[in-house]
Short mmCIF file of N, CA and C in Angstrom, two decimals:
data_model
loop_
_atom_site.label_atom_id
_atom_site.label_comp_id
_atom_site.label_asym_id
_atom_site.label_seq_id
_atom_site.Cartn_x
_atom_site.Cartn_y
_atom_site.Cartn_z
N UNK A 1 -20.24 -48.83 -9.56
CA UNK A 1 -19.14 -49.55 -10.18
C UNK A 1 -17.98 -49.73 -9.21
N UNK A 2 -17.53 -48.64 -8.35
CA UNK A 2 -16.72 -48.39 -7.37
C UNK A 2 -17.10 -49.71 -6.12
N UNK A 3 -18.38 -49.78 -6.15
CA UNK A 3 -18.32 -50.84 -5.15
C UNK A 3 -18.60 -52.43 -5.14
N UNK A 4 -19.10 -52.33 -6.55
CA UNK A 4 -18.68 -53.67 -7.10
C UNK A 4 -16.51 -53.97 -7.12
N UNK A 5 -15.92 -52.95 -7.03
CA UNK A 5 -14.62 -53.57 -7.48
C UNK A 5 -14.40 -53.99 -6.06
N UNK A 6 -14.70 -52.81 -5.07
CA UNK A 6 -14.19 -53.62 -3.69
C UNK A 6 -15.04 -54.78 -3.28
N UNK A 7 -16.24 -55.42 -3.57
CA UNK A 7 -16.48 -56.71 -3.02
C UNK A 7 -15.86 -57.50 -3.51
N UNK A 8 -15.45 -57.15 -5.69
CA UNK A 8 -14.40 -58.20 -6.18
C UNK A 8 -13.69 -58.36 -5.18
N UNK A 9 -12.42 -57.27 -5.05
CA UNK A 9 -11.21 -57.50 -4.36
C UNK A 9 -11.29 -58.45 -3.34
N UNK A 10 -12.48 -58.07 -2.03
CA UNK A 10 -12.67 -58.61 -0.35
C UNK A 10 -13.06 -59.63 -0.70
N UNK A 11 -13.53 -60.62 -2.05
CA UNK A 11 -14.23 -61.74 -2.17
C UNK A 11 -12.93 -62.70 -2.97
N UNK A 12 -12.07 -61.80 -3.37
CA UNK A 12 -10.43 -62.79 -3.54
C UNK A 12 -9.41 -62.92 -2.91
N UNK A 13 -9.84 -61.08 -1.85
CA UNK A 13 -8.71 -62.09 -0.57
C UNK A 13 -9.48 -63.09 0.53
N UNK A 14 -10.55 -62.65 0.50
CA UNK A 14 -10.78 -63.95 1.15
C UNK A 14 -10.70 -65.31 0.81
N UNK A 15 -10.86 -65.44 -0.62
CA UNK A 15 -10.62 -66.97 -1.02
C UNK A 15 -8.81 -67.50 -1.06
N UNK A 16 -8.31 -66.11 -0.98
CA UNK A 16 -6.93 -66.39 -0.97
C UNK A 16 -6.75 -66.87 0.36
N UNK A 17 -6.93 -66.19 1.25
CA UNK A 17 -6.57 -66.35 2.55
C UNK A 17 -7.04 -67.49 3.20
N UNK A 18 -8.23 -68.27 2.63
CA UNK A 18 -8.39 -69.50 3.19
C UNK A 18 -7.48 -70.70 3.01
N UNK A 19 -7.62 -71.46 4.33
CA UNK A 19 -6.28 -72.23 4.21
C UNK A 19 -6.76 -73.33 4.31
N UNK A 20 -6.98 -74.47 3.80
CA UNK A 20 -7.59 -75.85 3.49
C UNK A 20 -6.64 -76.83 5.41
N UNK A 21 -5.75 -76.50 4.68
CA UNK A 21 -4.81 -77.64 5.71
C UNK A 21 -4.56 -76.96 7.00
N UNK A 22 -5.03 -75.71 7.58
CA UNK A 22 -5.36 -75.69 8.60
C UNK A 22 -6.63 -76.21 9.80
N UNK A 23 -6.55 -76.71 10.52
CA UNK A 23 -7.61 -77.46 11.27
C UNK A 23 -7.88 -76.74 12.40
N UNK A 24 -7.04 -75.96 13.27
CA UNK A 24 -7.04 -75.02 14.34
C UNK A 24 -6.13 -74.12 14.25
N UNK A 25 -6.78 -73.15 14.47
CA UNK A 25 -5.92 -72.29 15.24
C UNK A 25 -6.41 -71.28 16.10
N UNK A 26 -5.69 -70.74 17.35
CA UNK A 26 -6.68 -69.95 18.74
C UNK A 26 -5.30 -69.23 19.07
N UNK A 27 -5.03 -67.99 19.33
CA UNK A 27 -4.58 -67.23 19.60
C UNK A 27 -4.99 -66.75 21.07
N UNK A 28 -4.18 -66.64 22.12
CA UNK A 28 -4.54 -66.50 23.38
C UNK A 28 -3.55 -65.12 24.27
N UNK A 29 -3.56 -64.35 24.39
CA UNK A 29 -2.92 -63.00 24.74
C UNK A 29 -2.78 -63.02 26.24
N UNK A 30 -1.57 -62.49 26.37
CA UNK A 30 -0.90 -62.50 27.98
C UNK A 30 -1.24 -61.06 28.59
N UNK A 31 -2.24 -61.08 29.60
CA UNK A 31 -2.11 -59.98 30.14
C UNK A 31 -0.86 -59.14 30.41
N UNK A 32 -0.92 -58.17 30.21
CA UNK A 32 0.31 -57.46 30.42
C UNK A 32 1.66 -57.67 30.14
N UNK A 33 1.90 -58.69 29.10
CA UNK A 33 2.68 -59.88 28.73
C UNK A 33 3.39 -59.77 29.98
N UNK A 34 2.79 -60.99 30.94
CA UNK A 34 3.27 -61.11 31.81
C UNK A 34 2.83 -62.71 32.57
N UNK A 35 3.44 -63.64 32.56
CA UNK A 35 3.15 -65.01 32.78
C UNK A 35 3.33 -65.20 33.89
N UNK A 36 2.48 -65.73 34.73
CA UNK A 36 2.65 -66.19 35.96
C UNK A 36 2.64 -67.74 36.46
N UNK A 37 3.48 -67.92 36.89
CA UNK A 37 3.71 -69.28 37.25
C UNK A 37 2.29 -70.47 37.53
N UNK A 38 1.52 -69.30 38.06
CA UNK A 38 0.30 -70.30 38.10
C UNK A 38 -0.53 -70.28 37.53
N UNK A 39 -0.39 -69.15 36.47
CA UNK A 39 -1.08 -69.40 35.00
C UNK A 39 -0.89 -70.32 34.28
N UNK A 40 -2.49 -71.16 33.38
CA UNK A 40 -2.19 -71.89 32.15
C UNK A 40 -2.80 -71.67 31.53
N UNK A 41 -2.14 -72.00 30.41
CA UNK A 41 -3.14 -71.75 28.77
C UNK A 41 -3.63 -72.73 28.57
N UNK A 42 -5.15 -72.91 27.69
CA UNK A 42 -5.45 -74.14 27.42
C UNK A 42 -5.78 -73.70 26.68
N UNK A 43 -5.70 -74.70 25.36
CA UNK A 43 -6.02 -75.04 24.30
C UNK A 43 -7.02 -76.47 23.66
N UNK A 44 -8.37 -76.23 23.25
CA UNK A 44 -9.67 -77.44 22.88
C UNK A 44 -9.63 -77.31 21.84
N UNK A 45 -9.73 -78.28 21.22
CA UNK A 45 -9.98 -78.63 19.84
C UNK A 45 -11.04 -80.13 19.61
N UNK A 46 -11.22 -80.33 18.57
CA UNK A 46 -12.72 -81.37 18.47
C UNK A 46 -12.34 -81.55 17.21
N UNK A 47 -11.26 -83.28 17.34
CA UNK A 47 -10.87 -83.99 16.33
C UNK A 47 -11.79 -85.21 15.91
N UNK A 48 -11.90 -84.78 14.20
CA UNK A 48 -12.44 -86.05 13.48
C UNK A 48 -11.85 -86.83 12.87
N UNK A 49 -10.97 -86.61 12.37
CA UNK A 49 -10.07 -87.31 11.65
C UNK A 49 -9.50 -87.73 12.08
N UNK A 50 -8.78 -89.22 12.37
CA UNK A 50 -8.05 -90.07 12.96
C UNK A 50 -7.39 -90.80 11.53
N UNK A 51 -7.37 -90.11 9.88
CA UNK A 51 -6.60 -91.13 9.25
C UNK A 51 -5.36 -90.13 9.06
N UNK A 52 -5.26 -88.81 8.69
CA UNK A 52 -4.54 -87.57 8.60
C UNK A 52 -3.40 -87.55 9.38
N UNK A 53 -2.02 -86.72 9.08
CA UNK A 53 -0.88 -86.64 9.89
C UNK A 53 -1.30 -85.27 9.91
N UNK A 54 -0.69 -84.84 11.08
CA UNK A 54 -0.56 -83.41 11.01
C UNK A 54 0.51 -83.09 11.91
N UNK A 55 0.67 -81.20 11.85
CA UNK A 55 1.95 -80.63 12.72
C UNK A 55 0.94 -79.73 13.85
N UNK A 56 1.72 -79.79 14.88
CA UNK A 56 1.24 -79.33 15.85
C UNK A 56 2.60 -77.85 16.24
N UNK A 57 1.87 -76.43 15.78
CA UNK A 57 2.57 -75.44 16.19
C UNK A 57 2.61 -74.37 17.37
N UNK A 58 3.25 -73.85 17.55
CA UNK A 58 2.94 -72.85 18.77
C UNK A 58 3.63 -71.63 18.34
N UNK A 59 3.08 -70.78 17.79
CA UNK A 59 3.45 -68.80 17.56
C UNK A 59 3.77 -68.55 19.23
N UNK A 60 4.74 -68.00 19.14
CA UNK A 60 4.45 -66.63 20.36
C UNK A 60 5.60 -65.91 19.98
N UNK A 61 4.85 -64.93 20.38
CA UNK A 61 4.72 -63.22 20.37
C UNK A 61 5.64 -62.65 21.39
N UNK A 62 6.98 -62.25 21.12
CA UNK A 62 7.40 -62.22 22.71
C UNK A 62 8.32 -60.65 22.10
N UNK A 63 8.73 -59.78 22.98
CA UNK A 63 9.49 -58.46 22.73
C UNK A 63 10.73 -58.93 22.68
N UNK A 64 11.15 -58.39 21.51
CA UNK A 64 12.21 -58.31 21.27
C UNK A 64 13.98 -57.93 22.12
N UNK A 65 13.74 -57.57 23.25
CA UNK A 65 14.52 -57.20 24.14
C UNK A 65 13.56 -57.74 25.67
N UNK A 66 13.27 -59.12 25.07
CA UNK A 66 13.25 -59.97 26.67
C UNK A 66 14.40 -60.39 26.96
N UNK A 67 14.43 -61.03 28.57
CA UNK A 67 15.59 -61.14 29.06
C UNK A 67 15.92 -62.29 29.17
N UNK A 68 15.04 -63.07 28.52
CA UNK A 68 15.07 -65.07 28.63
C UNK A 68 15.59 -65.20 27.10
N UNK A 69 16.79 -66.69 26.98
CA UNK A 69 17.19 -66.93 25.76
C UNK A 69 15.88 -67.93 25.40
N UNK A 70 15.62 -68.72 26.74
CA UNK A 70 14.47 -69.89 26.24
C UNK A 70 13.61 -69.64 27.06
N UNK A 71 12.19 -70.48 27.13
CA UNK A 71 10.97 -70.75 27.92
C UNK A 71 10.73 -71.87 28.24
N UNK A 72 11.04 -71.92 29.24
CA UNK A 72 10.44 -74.06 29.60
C UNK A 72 8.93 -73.56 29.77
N UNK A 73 8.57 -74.80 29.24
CA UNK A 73 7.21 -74.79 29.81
C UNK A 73 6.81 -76.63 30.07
N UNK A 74 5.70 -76.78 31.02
CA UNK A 74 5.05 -78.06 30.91
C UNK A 74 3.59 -77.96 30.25
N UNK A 75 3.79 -79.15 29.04
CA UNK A 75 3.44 -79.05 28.34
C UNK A 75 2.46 -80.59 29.10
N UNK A 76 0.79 -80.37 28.92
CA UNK A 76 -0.07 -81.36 29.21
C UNK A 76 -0.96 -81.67 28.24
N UNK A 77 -0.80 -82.69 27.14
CA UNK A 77 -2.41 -83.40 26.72
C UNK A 77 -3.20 -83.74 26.91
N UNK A 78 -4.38 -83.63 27.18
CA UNK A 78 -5.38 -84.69 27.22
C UNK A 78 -6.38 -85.15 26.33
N UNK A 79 -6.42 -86.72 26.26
CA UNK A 79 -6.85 -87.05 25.15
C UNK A 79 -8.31 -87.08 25.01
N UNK A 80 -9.50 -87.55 24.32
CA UNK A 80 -10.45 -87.86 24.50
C UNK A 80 -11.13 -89.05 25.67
N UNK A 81 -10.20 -90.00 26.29
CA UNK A 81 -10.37 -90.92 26.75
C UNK A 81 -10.00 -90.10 28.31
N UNK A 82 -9.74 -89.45 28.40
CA UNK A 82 -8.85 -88.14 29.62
C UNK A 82 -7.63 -88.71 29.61
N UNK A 83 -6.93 -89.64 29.27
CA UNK A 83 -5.69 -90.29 29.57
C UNK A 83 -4.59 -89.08 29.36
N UNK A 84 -3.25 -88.93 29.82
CA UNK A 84 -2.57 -87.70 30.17
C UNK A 84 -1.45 -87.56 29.43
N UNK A 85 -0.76 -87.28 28.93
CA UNK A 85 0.99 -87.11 28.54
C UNK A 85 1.19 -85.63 28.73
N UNK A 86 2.50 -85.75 29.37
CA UNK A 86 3.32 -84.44 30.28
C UNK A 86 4.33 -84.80 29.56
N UNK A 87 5.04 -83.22 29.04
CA UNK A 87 6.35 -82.99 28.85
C UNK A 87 7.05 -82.12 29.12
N UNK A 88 8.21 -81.93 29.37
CA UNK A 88 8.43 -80.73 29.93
C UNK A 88 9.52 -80.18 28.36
N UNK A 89 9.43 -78.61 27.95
CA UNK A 89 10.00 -78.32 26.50
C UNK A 89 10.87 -76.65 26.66
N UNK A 90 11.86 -77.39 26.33
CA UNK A 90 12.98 -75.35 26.43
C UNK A 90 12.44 -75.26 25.09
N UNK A 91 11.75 -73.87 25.14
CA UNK A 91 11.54 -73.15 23.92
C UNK A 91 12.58 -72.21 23.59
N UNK A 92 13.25 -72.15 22.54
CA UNK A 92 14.94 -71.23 22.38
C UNK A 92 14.09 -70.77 21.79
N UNK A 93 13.98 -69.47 22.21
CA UNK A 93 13.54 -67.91 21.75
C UNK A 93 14.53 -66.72 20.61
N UNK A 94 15.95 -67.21 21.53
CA UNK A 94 16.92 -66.41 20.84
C UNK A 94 18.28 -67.23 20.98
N UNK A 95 19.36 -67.17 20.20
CA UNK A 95 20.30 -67.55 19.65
C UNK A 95 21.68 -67.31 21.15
N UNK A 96 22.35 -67.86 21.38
CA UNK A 96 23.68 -67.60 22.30
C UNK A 96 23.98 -66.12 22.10
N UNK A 97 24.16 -65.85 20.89
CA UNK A 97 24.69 -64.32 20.19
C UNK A 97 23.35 -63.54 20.62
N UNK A 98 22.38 -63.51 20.89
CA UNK A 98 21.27 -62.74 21.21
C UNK A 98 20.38 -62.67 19.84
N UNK A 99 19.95 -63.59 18.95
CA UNK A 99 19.89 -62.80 17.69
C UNK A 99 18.72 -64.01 17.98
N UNK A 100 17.41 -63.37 17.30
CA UNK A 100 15.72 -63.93 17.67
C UNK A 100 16.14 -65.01 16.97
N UNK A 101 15.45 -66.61 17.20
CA UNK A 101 15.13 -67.60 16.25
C UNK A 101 14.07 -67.35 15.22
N UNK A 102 13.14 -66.18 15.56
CA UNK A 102 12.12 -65.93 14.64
C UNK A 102 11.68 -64.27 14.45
N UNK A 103 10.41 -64.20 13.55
CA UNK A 103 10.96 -63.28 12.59
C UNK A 103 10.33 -61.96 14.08
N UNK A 104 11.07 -60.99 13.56
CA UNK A 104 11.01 -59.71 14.68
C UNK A 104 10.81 -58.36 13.72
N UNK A 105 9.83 -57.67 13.91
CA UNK A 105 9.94 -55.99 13.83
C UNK A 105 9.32 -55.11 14.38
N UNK A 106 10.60 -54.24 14.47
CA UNK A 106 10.53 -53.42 15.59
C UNK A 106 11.09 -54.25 16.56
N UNK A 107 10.20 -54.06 18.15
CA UNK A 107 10.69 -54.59 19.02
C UNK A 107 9.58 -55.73 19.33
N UNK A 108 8.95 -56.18 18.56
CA UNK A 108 8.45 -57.45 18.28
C UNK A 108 8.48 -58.50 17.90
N UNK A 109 8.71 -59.80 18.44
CA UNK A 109 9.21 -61.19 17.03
C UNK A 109 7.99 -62.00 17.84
N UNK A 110 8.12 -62.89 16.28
CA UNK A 110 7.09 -64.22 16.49
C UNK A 110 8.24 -65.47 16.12
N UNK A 111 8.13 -65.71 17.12
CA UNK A 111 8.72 -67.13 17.21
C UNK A 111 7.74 -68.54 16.70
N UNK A 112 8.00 -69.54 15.61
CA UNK A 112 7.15 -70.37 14.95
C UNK A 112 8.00 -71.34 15.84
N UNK A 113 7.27 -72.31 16.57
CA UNK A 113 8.19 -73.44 17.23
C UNK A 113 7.22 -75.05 16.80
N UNK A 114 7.86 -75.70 16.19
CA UNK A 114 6.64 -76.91 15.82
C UNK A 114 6.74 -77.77 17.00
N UNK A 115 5.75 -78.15 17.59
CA UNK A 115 5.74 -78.88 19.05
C UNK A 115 5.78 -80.52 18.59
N UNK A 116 5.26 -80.68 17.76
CA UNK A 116 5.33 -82.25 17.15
C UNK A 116 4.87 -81.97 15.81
N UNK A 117 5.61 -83.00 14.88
CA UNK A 117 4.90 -83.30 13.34
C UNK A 117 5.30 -84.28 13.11
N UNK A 118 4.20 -84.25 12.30
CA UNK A 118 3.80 -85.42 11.28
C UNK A 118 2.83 -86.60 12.60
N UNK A 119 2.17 -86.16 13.44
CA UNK A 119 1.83 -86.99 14.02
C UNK A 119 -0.25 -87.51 13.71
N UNK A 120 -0.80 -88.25 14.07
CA UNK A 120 -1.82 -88.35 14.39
C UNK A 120 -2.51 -88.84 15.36
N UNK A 121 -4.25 -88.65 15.31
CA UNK A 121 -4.97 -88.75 16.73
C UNK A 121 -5.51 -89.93 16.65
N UNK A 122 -5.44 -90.65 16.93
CA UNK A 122 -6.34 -91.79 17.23
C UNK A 122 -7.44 -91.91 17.64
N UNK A 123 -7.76 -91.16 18.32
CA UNK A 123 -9.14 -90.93 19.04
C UNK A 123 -9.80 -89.63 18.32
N UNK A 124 -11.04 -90.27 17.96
CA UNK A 124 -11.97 -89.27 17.86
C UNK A 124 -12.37 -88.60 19.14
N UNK A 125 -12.77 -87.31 18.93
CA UNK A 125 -12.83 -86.25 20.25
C UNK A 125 -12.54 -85.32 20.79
N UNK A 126 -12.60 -84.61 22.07
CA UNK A 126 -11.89 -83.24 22.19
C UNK A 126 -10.83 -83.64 22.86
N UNK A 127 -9.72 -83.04 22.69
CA UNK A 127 -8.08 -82.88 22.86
C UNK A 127 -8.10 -81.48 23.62
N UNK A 128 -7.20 -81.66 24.29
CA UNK A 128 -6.19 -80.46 25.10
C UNK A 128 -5.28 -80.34 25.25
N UNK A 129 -4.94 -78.70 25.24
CA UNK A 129 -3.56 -79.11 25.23
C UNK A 129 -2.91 -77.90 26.37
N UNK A 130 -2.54 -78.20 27.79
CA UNK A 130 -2.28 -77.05 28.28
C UNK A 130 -0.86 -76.84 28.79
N UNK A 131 -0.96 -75.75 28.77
CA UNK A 131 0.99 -74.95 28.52
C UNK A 131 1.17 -74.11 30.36
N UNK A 132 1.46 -74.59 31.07
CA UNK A 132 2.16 -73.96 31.98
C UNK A 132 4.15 -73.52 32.36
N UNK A 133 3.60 -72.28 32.21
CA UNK A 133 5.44 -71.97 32.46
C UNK A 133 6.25 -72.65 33.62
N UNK A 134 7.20 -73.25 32.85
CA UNK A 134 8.06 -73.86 34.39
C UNK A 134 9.46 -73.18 34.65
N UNK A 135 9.96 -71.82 34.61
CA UNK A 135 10.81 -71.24 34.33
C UNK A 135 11.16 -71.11 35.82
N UNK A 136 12.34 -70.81 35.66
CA UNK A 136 13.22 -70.15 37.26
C UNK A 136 12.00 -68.97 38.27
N UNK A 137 11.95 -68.33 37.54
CA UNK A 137 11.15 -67.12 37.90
C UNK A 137 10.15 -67.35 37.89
N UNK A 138 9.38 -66.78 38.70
CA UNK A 138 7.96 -66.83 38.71
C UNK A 138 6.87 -66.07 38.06
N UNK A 139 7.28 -65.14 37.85
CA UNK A 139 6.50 -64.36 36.56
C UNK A 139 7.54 -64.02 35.52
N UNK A 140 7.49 -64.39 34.19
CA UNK A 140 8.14 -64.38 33.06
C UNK A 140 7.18 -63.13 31.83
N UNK A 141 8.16 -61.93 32.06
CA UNK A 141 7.29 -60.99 31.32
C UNK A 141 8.43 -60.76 29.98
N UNK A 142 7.24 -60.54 29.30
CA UNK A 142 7.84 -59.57 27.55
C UNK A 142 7.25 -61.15 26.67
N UNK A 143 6.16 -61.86 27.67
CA UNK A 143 5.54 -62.59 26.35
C UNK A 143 4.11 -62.20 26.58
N UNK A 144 3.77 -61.60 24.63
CA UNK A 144 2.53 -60.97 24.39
C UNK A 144 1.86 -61.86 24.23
N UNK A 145 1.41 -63.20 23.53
CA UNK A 145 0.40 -63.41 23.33
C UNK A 145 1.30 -65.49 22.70
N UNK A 146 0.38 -66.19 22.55
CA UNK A 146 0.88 -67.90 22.82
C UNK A 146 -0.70 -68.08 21.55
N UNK A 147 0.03 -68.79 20.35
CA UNK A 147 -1.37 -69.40 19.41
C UNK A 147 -0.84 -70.31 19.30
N UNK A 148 -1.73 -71.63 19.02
CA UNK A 148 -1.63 -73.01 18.96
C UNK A 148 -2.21 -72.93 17.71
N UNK A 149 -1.55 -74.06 17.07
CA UNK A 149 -1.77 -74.18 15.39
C UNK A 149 -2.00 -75.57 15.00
N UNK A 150 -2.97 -76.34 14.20
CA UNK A 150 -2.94 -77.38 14.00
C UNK A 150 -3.09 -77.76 12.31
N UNK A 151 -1.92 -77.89 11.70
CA UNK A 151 -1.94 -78.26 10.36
C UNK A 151 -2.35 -79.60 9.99
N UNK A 152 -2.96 -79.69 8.80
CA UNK A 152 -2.94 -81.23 8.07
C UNK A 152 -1.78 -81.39 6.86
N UNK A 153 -1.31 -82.63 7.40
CA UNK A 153 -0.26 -82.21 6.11
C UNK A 153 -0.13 -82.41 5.02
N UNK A 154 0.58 -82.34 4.08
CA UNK A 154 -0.34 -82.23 2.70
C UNK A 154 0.31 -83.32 2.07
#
């Protein structure tokens, strides 16, 4: 009887926890949270839908007593066709006053930053999306970990 209740339970959070209007998401961890200039992240995804808007997010994970207010990074697409768009993006991490833009505990915060919304793909296909740091410094440490998020919107 005891173990019929826990498959109930694990069989309603799982239906809870599924999320319809998510399309991606990949979580990618910084060695030693420690970014190096000639490190990049990449991010693949394998789009079907070309009628859908969606938001395009980026989590990161950064300690709470880093020493950067923002993060530039260059930001590269590539589309299915390989065609390219470069941007370059200050990520504000924390406030003038020092106080996180996102949520922190302990000496941990996740910063939610939406990189674009409400947009769509035109092209059926695989997409990329890669994140190189363009900061003063050349290694940028106290960031743990960078997830890319791809919502549909509702």
């Amino acid at each position: 009887m005891l173990t019929r209740f826990y498959i109930v339970v694990v069989l309603i959070l799982f239906l809870i926890s599924c999320d319809k209007n998510q399309v991606y998401f990949k979580e990618i961890k910084i060695e030693n949270s420690s970014w190096a200039y000639q490190d990049s992240i990449v991010f693949s995804w394998e789009m079907k839908d070309t009628t859908s808007a969606f938001d395009l997010l980026l989590h990161m994970h950064h300690n709470a007593d880093m020493k950067y207010q923002n993060v530039y990074l260059n930001v590269k697409t590539t589309n299915p066709d390989q065609s390219e768009i470069s941007n370059l993006l200050s990520l504000e991490l924390f406030q003038p006053n020092g106080k996180s833009n996102g949520d922190c505990s302990r000496n941990q915060c996740e910063a939610l930053i939406p990189l674009q919304e409400n947009i769509s793909f035109p092209q059926m296909g695989n997409y990329s999306l890669t994140l190189f740091q363009n900061s003063r410094d050349s290694l940028i440490t106290g960031i743990q970990s960078i997830a890319l998020e791809l919502r549909r919107k509702k």
